[in-house]
């Protein structure tokens, strides 16, 4: 996976060739973003009440692919699909974009005491692993200490990270972008920061946590309510001023504030980022609807992920989310219905292509809801009854 030798980085800022090759190989295993979507096995017979055709959404990355059963509006052919309905068993939570998503002093999202002020607790909403952040000792990846492990003296993530982070924060070490050395199919979006004296290497994915001009992870500044937290990205980008270090803290959708659905790629058929995406959670007690947009992209082998705000709307959850444990509690999994009293529930999403322009550049929750309500009413009007088409599509979907 190695390309030509790197230039610009000091020799002491680079792992040994053997360790570097191993690190790149390990990072490549987690490089799973989808690159192509096609609708295949389209049933020519339209459901008479749902008015959509059954199909398979095939998401591919290189030679790997996975298919998901969906219903599509096939009037424009598979390449021109503008509406997609999918019945899901689970919608997990994507915290990326939230101002409190990741913090160096709370790498596991469990409200760690501040290193400088032990009485102050830092609460991140997600753990480093979900941001593509990795810490290596030599070529061995360090992870959180397992309390069940019998190896009490095994190197663990936290003590090594606490010694390394101040050097990264104060820019005492020189970053090494892998785009300069990894092969085209490798993890070229990662930057490495190596500490020769301890043989520690920190890796972070710049597509999730963007990098400064100098290659360090972007963080919110002192002027922000999220001061000190890492800036985390969504694939959907808004216009935003650029700081002198190259970071754009206002460019991304805040997962806590903006309801959004994670889709396989930026554009597929006639559907693209920014289009209206609506979630439905129907239980014997009633129907909860989340009005959102297609706001981020995810791995090729998983479909069914929403922002914190999207899942909170589906669950009608109003409490403040404090840490990663709270975020995990928002996962909607119909395989475990008792956890959230969802016995007999149905879960689905509807994506309406070509609707981004209707938002007029206003991606606030209120405006998304306003536009989404109108578009859902139009979609539902194809079948008599307030929930007639939704019920028909739930019955027609697999």
JSON list of C-alpha atoms in Angstrom, two decimals, residues 209-294:
[
{"chain": "A", "resi": 209, "resn": "UNK", "atom": "CA", "xyz": [-11.99, 15.58, 11.54]},
{"chain": "A", "resi": 210, "resn": "UNK", "atom": "CA", "xyz": [-10.62, 18.12, 9.02]},
{"chain": "A", "resi": 211, "resn": "UNK", "atom": "CA", "xyz": [-7.01, 19.21, 9.16]},
{"chain": "A", "resi": 212, "resn": "UNK", "atom": "CA", "xyz": [-5.46, 22.67, 9.42]},
{"chain": "A", "resi": 213, "resn": "UNK", "atom": "CA", "xyz": [-3.15, 23.96, 6.72]},
{"chain": "A", "resi": 214, "resn": "UNK", "atom": "CA", "xyz": [-0.29, 22.45, 8.72]},
{"chain": "A", "resi": 215, "resn": "UNK", "atom": "CA", "xyz": [-1.98, 19.07, 9.04]},
{"chain": "A", "resi": 216, "resn": "UNK", "atom": "CA", "xyz": [-3.18, 19.16, 12.67]},
{"chain": "A", "resi": 217, "resn": "UNK", "atom": "CA", "xyz": [-6.77, 18.29, 13.61]},
{"chain": "A", "resi": 218, "resn": "UNK", "atom": "CA", "xyz": [-9.11, 21.30, 13.50]},
{"chain": "A", "resi": 219, "resn": "UNK", "atom": "CA", "xyz": [-10.63, 22.41, 16.81]},
{"chain": "A", "resi": 220, "resn": "UNK", "atom": "CA", "xyz": [-13.18, 25.02, 17.79]},
{"chain": "A", "resi": 221, "resn": "UNK", "atom": "CA", "xyz": [-11.61, 28.26, 19.02]},
{"chain": "A", "resi": 222, "resn": "UNK", "atom": "CA", "xyz": [-12.00, 30.19, 22.25]},
{"chain": "A", "resi": 223, "resn": "UNK", "atom": "CA", "xyz": [-14.84, 32.24, 20.75]},
{"chain": "A", "resi": 224, "resn": "UNK", "atom": "CA", "xyz": [-17.01, 29.15, 20.31]},
{"chain": "A", "resi": 225, "resn": "UNK", "atom": "CA", "xyz": [-19.37, 27.51, 22.79]},
{"chain": "A", "resi": 226, "resn": "UNK", "atom": "CA", "xyz": [-17.56, 24.30, 21.80]},
{"chain": "A", "resi": 227, "resn": "UNK", "atom": "CA", "xyz": [-14.08, 25.62, 22.55]},
{"chain": "A", "resi": 228, "resn": "UNK", "atom": "CA", "xyz": [-11.49, 22.83, 22.55]},
{"chain": "A", "resi": 229, "resn": "UNK", "atom": "CA", "xyz": [-13.67, 20.22, 20.85]},
{"chain": "A", "resi": 230, "resn": "UNK", "atom": "CA", "xyz": [-12.54, 18.81, 17.52]},
{"chain": "A", "resi": 231, "resn": "UNK", "atom": "CA", "xyz": [-14.41, 20.08, 14.49]},
{"chain": "A", "resi": 232, "resn": "UNK", "atom": "CA", "xyz": [-16.10, 17.10, 12.88]},
{"chain": "A", "resi": 233, "resn": "UNK", "atom": "CA", "xyz": [-17.39, 17.02, 9.34]},
{"chain": "A", "resi": 234, "resn": "UNK", "atom": "CA", "xyz": [-20.47, 15.99, 7.44]},
{"chain": "A", "resi": 235, "resn": "UNK", "atom": "CA", "xyz": [-20.31, 15.33, 3.71]},
{"chain": "A", "resi": 236, "resn": "UNK", "atom": "CA", "xyz": [-22.94, 18.02, 3.24]},
{"chain": "A", "resi": 237, "resn": "UNK", "atom": "CA", "xyz": [-21.22, 21.40, 3.42]},
{"chain": "A", "resi": 238, "resn": "UNK", "atom": "CA", "xyz": [-22.59, 24.88, 3.94]},
{"chain": "A", "resi": 239, "resn": "UNK", "atom": "CA", "xyz": [-20.96, 28.16, 3.03]},
{"chain": "A", "resi": 240, "resn": "UNK", "atom": "CA", "xyz": [-18.65, 29.17, 5.89]},
{"chain": "A", "resi": 241, "resn": "UNK", "atom": "CA", "xyz": [-15.84, 31.64, 6.55]},
{"chain": "A", "resi": 242, "resn": "UNK", "atom": "CA", "xyz": [-12.35, 30.13, 6.57]},
{"chain": "A", "resi": 243, "resn": "UNK", "atom": "CA", "xyz": [-10.09, 30.77, 9.57]},
{"chain": "A", "resi": 244, "resn": "UNK", "atom": "CA", "xyz": [-6.44, 31.64, 9.09]},
{"chain": "A", "resi": 245, "resn": "UNK", "atom": "CA", "xyz": [-5.48, 28.04, 9.92]},
{"chain": "A", "resi": 246, "resn": "UNK", "atom": "CA", "xyz": [-7.72, 26.72, 7.13]},
{"chain": "A", "resi": 247, "resn": "UNK", "atom": "CA", "xyz": [-10.51, 25.37, 9.32]},
{"chain": "A", "resi": 248, "resn": "UNK", "atom": "CA", "xyz": [-14.19, 26.11, 8.65]},
{"chain": "A", "resi": 249, "resn": "UNK", "atom": "CA", "xyz": [-16.12, 25.54, 11.90]},
{"chain": "A", "resi": 250, "resn": "UNK", "atom": "CA", "xyz": [-19.47, 26.65, 10.45]},
{"chain": "A", "resi": 251, "resn": "UNK", "atom": "CA", "xyz": [-19.36, 24.50, 7.33]},
{"chain": "A", "resi": 252, "resn": "UNK", "atom": "CA", "xyz": [-21.01, 21.33, 8.62]},
{"chain": "A", "resi": 253, "resn": "UNK", "atom": "CA", "xyz": [-24.43, 20.21, 9.83]},
{"chain": "A", "resi": 254, "resn": "UNK", "atom": "CA", "xyz": [-24.68, 20.03, 13.62]},
{"chain": "A", "resi": 255, "resn": "UNK", "atom": "CA", "xyz": [-25.97, 16.54, 14.42]},
{"chain": "A", "resi": 256, "resn": "UNK", "atom": "CA", "xyz": [-27.57, 17.80, 17.64]},
{"chain": "A", "resi": 257, "resn": "UNK", "atom": "CA", "xyz": [-29.50, 20.56, 15.89]},
{"chain": "A", "resi": 258, "resn": "UNK", "atom": "CA", "xyz": [-30.16, 19.43, 12.31]},
{"chain": "A", "resi": 259, "resn": "UNK", "atom": "CA", "xyz": [-32.13, 16.25, 11.57]},
{"chain": "A", "resi": 260, "resn": "UNK", "atom": "CA", "xyz": [-30.39, 14.38, 8.77]},
{"chain": "A", "resi": 261, "resn": "UNK", "atom": "CA", "xyz": [-30.17, 10.91, 7.26]},
{"chain": "A", "resi": 262, "resn": "UNK", "atom": "CA", "xyz": [-26.92, 9.23, 6.22]},
{"chain": "A", "resi": 263, "resn": "UNK", "atom": "CA", "xyz": [-27.04, 8.08, 2.58]},
{"chain": "A", "resi": 264, "resn": "UNK", "atom": "CA", "xyz": [-24.58, 5.88, 0.64]},
{"chain": "A", "resi": 265, "resn": "UNK", "atom": "CA", "xyz": [-23.09, 8.53, -1.68]},
{"chain": "A", "resi": 266, "resn": "UNK", "atom": "CA", "xyz": [-23.39, 12.23, -2.43]},
{"chain": "A", "resi": 267, "resn": "UNK", "atom": "CA", "xyz": [-25.63, 11.60, -5.43]},
{"chain": "A", "resi": 268, "resn": "UNK", "atom": "CA", "xyz": [-27.42, 8.50, -6.72]},
{"chain": "A", "resi": 269, "resn": "UNK", "atom": "CA", "xyz": [-30.08, 8.54, -9.39]},
{"chain": "A", "resi": 270, "resn": "UNK", "atom": "CA", "xyz": [-31.99, 11.78, -8.97]},
{"chain": "A", "resi": 271, "resn": "UNK", "atom": "CA", "xyz": [-31.31, 11.92, -5.22]},
{"chain": "A", "resi": 272, "resn": "UNK", "atom": "CA", "xyz": [-28.56, 14.02, -3.67]},
{"chain": "A", "resi": 273, "resn": "UNK", "atom": "CA", "xyz": [-27.29, 15.58, -0.46]},
{"chain": "A", "resi": 274, "resn": "UNK", "atom": "CA", "xyz": [-29.62, 18.27, 0.86]},
{"chain": "A", "resi": 275, "resn": "UNK", "atom": "CA", "xyz": [-32.79, 16.61, -0.43]},
{"chain": "A", "resi": 276, "resn": "UNK", "atom": "CA", "xyz": [-35.66, 16.06, 2.01]},
{"chain": "A", "resi": 277, "resn": "UNK", "atom": "CA", "xyz": [-35.43, 12.78, 3.97]},
{"chain": "A", "resi": 278, "resn": "UNK", "atom": "CA", "xyz": [-38.29, 11.76, 6.23]},
{"chain": "A", "resi": 279, "resn": "UNK", "atom": "CA", "xyz": [-38.24, 9.09, 8.92]},
{"chain": "A", "resi": 280, "resn": "UNK", "atom": "CA", "xyz": [-41.26, 7.17, 10.21]},
{"chain": "A", "resi": 281, "resn": "UNK", "atom": "CA", "xyz": [-41.55, 5.22, 13.45]},
{"chain": "A", "resi": 282, "resn": "UNK", "atom": "CA", "xyz": [-44.99, 3.66, 13.67]},
{"chain": "A", "resi": 283, "resn": "UNK", "atom": "CA", "xyz": [-46.01, 1.92, 16.87]},
{"chain": "A", "resi": 284, "resn": "UNK", "atom": "CA", "xyz": [-49.37, 0.67, 18.15]},
{"chain": "A", "resi": 285, "resn": "UNK", "atom": "CA", "xyz": [-49.54, 3.92, 20.13]},
{"chain": "A", "resi": 286, "resn": "UNK", "atom": "CA", "xyz": [-49.08, 6.23, 17.15]},
{"chain": "A", "resi": 287, "resn": "UNK", "atom": "CA", "xyz": [-46.80, 7.62, 14.45]},
{"chain": "A", "resi": 288, "resn": "UNK", "atom": "CA", "xyz": [-43.65, 9.69, 14.99]},
{"chain": "A", "resi": 289, "resn": "UNK", "atom": "CA", "xyz": [-42.19, 11.54, 12.00]},
{"chain": "A", "resi": 290, "resn": "UNK", "atom": "CA", "xyz": [-38.70, 13.04, 11.66]},
{"chain": "A", "resi": 291, "resn": "UNK", "atom": "CA", "xyz": [-38.32, 15.68, 8.95]},
{"chain": "A", "resi": 292, "resn": "UNK", "atom": "CA", "xyz": [-34.71, 15.90, 7.83]},
{"chain": "A", "resi": 293, "resn": "UNK", "atom": "CA", "xyz": [-32.40, 16.04, 4.85]},
{"chain": "A", "resi": 294, "resn": "UNK", "atom": "CA", "xyz": [-29.82, 13.73, 3.31]}
]
